[in-house]
Amino acid sequence: MTKTVAYHWHLRKVMNEHGMQSTTDLVPLLADRGVVMTSTQVYRIVTGQPERLNMAFLSALCDIFACTPADLIEPYVASSSQRGRKTGTAGAAKPPASGSKNRPTRATIHGADES
């Protein structure tokens, strides 16, 4: 079985809970913690769903909002599937549909002692 794991990014919600409405308010707070980013970079991370995060950035966010990474990132299973091979041996041969042209029918092999 394979799983596809995704996540919800809650930075915007955490910012709102702390009374921070503008993404530019976050730039100096990050810079105070050694994470220098432009206001455009911060806007993209806040409003979008980042594919990769710098650990210093994540640690700075946790320090700024007194939260844990679990407050910012909520993982979930997007889908799971049963992977397996399909074989041609399952089921009996079906007669061809009336609209099919020149399509062969599946052969059934019997042993010498079978009819």
mmCIF file of C-alpha atoms in Angstrom:
data_model
loop_
_atom_site.group_PDB
_atom_site.id
_atom_site.type_symbol
_atom_site.label_atom_id
_atom_site.label_comp_id
_atom_site.label_asym_id
_atom_site.label_seq_id
_atom_site.Cartn_x
_atom_site.Cartn_y
_atom_site.Cartn_z
ATOM 1 C CA MET A 1 0.000 0.000 0.000
ATOM 2 C CA THR A 2 1.317 3.453 -0.867
ATOM 3 C CA LYS A 3 0.298 6.661 0.830
ATOM 4 C CA THR A 4 0.410 10.194 -0.454
ATOM 5 C CA VAL A 5 1.048 12.535 2.437
ATOM 6 C CA ALA A 6 0.235 16.242 2.246
ATOM 7 C CA TYR A 7 0.011 19.052 4.780
ATOM 8 C CA HIS A 8 -1.956 22.127 5.733
ATOM 9 C CA TRP A 9 0.122 25.264 6.337
ATOM 10 C CA HIS A 10 -1.322 27.353 9.188
ATOM 11 C CA LEU A 11 1.058 30.336 9.349
ATOM 12 C CA ARG A 12 -1.631 32.824 8.268
ATOM 13 C CA LYS A 13 -3.988 31.513 10.987
ATOM 14 C CA VAL A 14 -1.277 31.679 13.666
ATOM 15 C CA MET A 15 -0.442 35.246 12.612
ATOM 16 C CA ASN A 16 -4.125 36.248 12.896
ATOM 17 C CA GLU A 17 -4.376 34.660 16.349
ATOM 18 C CA HIS A 18 -1.496 36.921 17.448
ATOM 19 C CA GLY A 19 -3.060 40.056 15.942
ATOM 20 C CA MET A 20 -0.653 40.253 13.018
ATOM 21 C CA GLN A 21 -2.526 41.108 9.810
ATOM 22 C CA SER A 22 0.293 42.257 7.518
ATOM 23 C CA THR A 23 3.037 39.982 6.273
ATOM 24 C CA THR A 24 5.492 42.882 6.314
ATOM 25 C CA ASP A 25 5.172 42.988 10.129
ATOM 26 C CA LEU A 26 6.927 39.628 10.204
ATOM 27 C CA VAL A 27 10.081 40.801 8.350
ATOM 28 C CA PRO A 28 11.729 42.719 11.249
ATOM 29 C CA LEU A 29 10.780 40.018 13.766
ATOM 30 C CA LEU A 30 12.524 37.423 11.624
ATOM 31 C CA ALA A 31 15.546 39.691 11.143
ATOM 32 C CA ASP A 32 15.859 40.054 14.946
ATOM 33 C CA ARG A 33 16.298 36.276 15.046
ATOM 34 C CA GLY A 34 18.900 36.156 12.266
ATOM 35 C CA VAL A 35 16.555 35.240 9.403
ATOM 36 C CA VAL A 36 16.849 37.938 6.742
ATOM 37 C CA MET A 37 14.135 37.787 4.096
ATOM 38 C CA THR A 38 12.514 40.315 1.790
ATOM 39 C CA SER A 39 8.883 41.243 2.245
ATOM 40 C CA THR A 40 8.089 39.445 -1.041
ATOM 41 C CA GLN A 41 9.665 36.206 0.200
ATOM 42 C CA VAL A 42 7.743 36.415 3.473
ATOM 43 C CA TYR A 43 4.490 37.160 1.617
ATOM 44 C CA ARG A 44 4.925 34.059 -0.564
ATOM 45 C CA ILE A 45 5.581 31.826 2.441
ATOM 46 C CA VAL A 46 2.660 33.227 4.443
ATOM 47 C CA THR A 47 0.070 33.149 1.671
ATOM 48 C CA GLY A 48 1.245 30.047 -0.145
ATOM 49 C CA GLN A 49 2.109 26.522 0.867
ATOM 50 C CA PRO A 50 5.907 26.190 0.926
ATOM 51 C CA GLU A 51 7.506 23.048 -0.504
ATOM 52 C CA ARG A 52 10.675 23.405 1.591
ATOM 53 C CA LEU A 53 11.393 25.216 4.837
ATOM 54 C CA ASN A 54 14.656 26.379 6.297
ATOM 55 C CA MET A 55 14.997 25.094 9.864
ATOM 56 C CA ALA A 56 16.227 28.500 11.082
ATOM 57 C CA PHE A 57 13.091 30.075 9.596
ATOM 58 C CA LEU A 58 10.826 27.471 11.237
ATOM 59 C CA SER A 59 12.596 27.925 14.582
ATOM 60 C CA ALA A 60 12.238 31.701 14.309
ATOM 61 C CA LEU A 61 8.502 31.378 13.634
ATOM 62 C CA CYS A 62 8.112 29.097 16.659
ATOM 63 C CA ASP A 63 9.973 31.632 18.811
ATOM 64 C CA ILE A 64 8.001 34.616 17.499
ATOM 65 C CA PHE A 65 4.594 33.016 18.068
ATOM 66 C CA ALA A 66 5.542 30.827 21.066
ATOM 67 C CA CYS A 67 4.273 27.761 19.237
ATOM 68 C CA THR A 68 5.514 24.406 18.029
ATOM 69 C CA PRO A 69 5.995 23.186 14.451
ATOM 70 C CA ALA A 70 2.804 21.126 14.921
ATOM 71 C CA ASP A 71 0.870 24.408 15.281
ATOM 72 C CA LEU A 72 2.153 25.522 11.871
ATOM 73 C CA ILE A 73 2.164 22.250 9.927
ATOM 74 C CA GLU A 74 -0.688 19.735 9.958
ATOM 75 C CA PRO A 75 0.137 16.578 7.982
ATOM 76 C CA TYR A 76 -2.591 14.329 6.585
ATOM 77 C CA VAL A 77 -2.904 11.368 4.236
ATOM 78 C CA ALA A 78 -4.167 12.709 0.927
ATOM 79 C CA SER A 79 -4.735 9.297 -0.634
ATOM 80 C CA SER A 80 -3.727 5.709 -0.294
ATOM 81 C CA SER A 81 -3.828 3.007 -2.885
ATOM 82 C CA GLN A 82 -3.381 -0.707 -3.037
ATOM 83 C CA ARG A 83 -0.668 -1.385 -5.571
ATOM 84 C CA GLY A 84 -0.515 -4.753 -7.196
ATOM 85 C CA ARG A 85 -0.137 -6.437 -10.515
ATOM 86 C CA LYS A 86 -3.130 -7.327 -12.562
ATOM 87 C CA THR A 87 -2.837 -10.667 -14.298
ATOM 88 C CA GLY A 88 -4.687 -12.030 -17.279
ATOM 89 C CA THR A 89 -5.657 -15.187 -15.420
ATOM 90 C CA ALA A 90 -8.505 -13.737 -13.373
ATOM 91 C CA GLY A 91 -11.952 -14.593 -14.695
ATOM 92 C CA ALA A 92 -13.092 -16.520 -17.716
ATOM 93 C CA ALA A 93 -12.863 -15.389 -21.306
ATOM 94 C CA LYS A 94 -15.759 -13.235 -22.427
ATOM 95 C CA PRO A 95 -17.318 -13.397 -25.855
ATOM 96 C CA PRO A 96 -16.439 -10.466 -28.114
ATOM 97 C CA ALA A 97 -18.783 -7.518 -28.152
ATOM 98 C CA SER A 98 -20.955 -7.213 -31.225
ATOM 99 C CA GLY A 99 -19.209 -4.001 -32.281
ATOM 100 C CA SER A 100 -15.635 -5.320 -32.150
ATOM 101 C CA LYS A 101 -13.935 -6.127 -35.446
ATOM 102 C CA ASN A 102 -11.268 -8.764 -35.858
ATOM 103 C CA ARG A 103 -10.529 -8.977 -32.154
ATOM 104 C CA PRO A 104 -9.193 -12.310 -30.966
ATOM 105 C CA THR A 105 -10.800 -14.124 -28.073
ATOM 106 C CA ARG A 106 -8.754 -15.203 -25.093
ATOM 107 C CA ALA A 107 -7.547 -18.799 -25.370
ATOM 108 C CA THR A 108 -8.145 -21.215 -22.533
ATOM 109 C CA ILE A 109 -5.475 -23.873 -22.158
ATOM 110 C CA HIS A 110 -6.529 -27.278 -20.809
ATOM 111 C CA GLY A 111 -4.254 -30.126 -19.787
ATOM 112 C CA ALA A 112 -4.160 -33.440 -21.729
ATOM 113 C CA ASP A 113 -6.461 -35.131 -19.177
ATOM 114 C CA GLU A 114 -8.994 -32.251 -19.185
ATOM 115 C CA SER A 115 -11.641 -31.626 -21.800
#
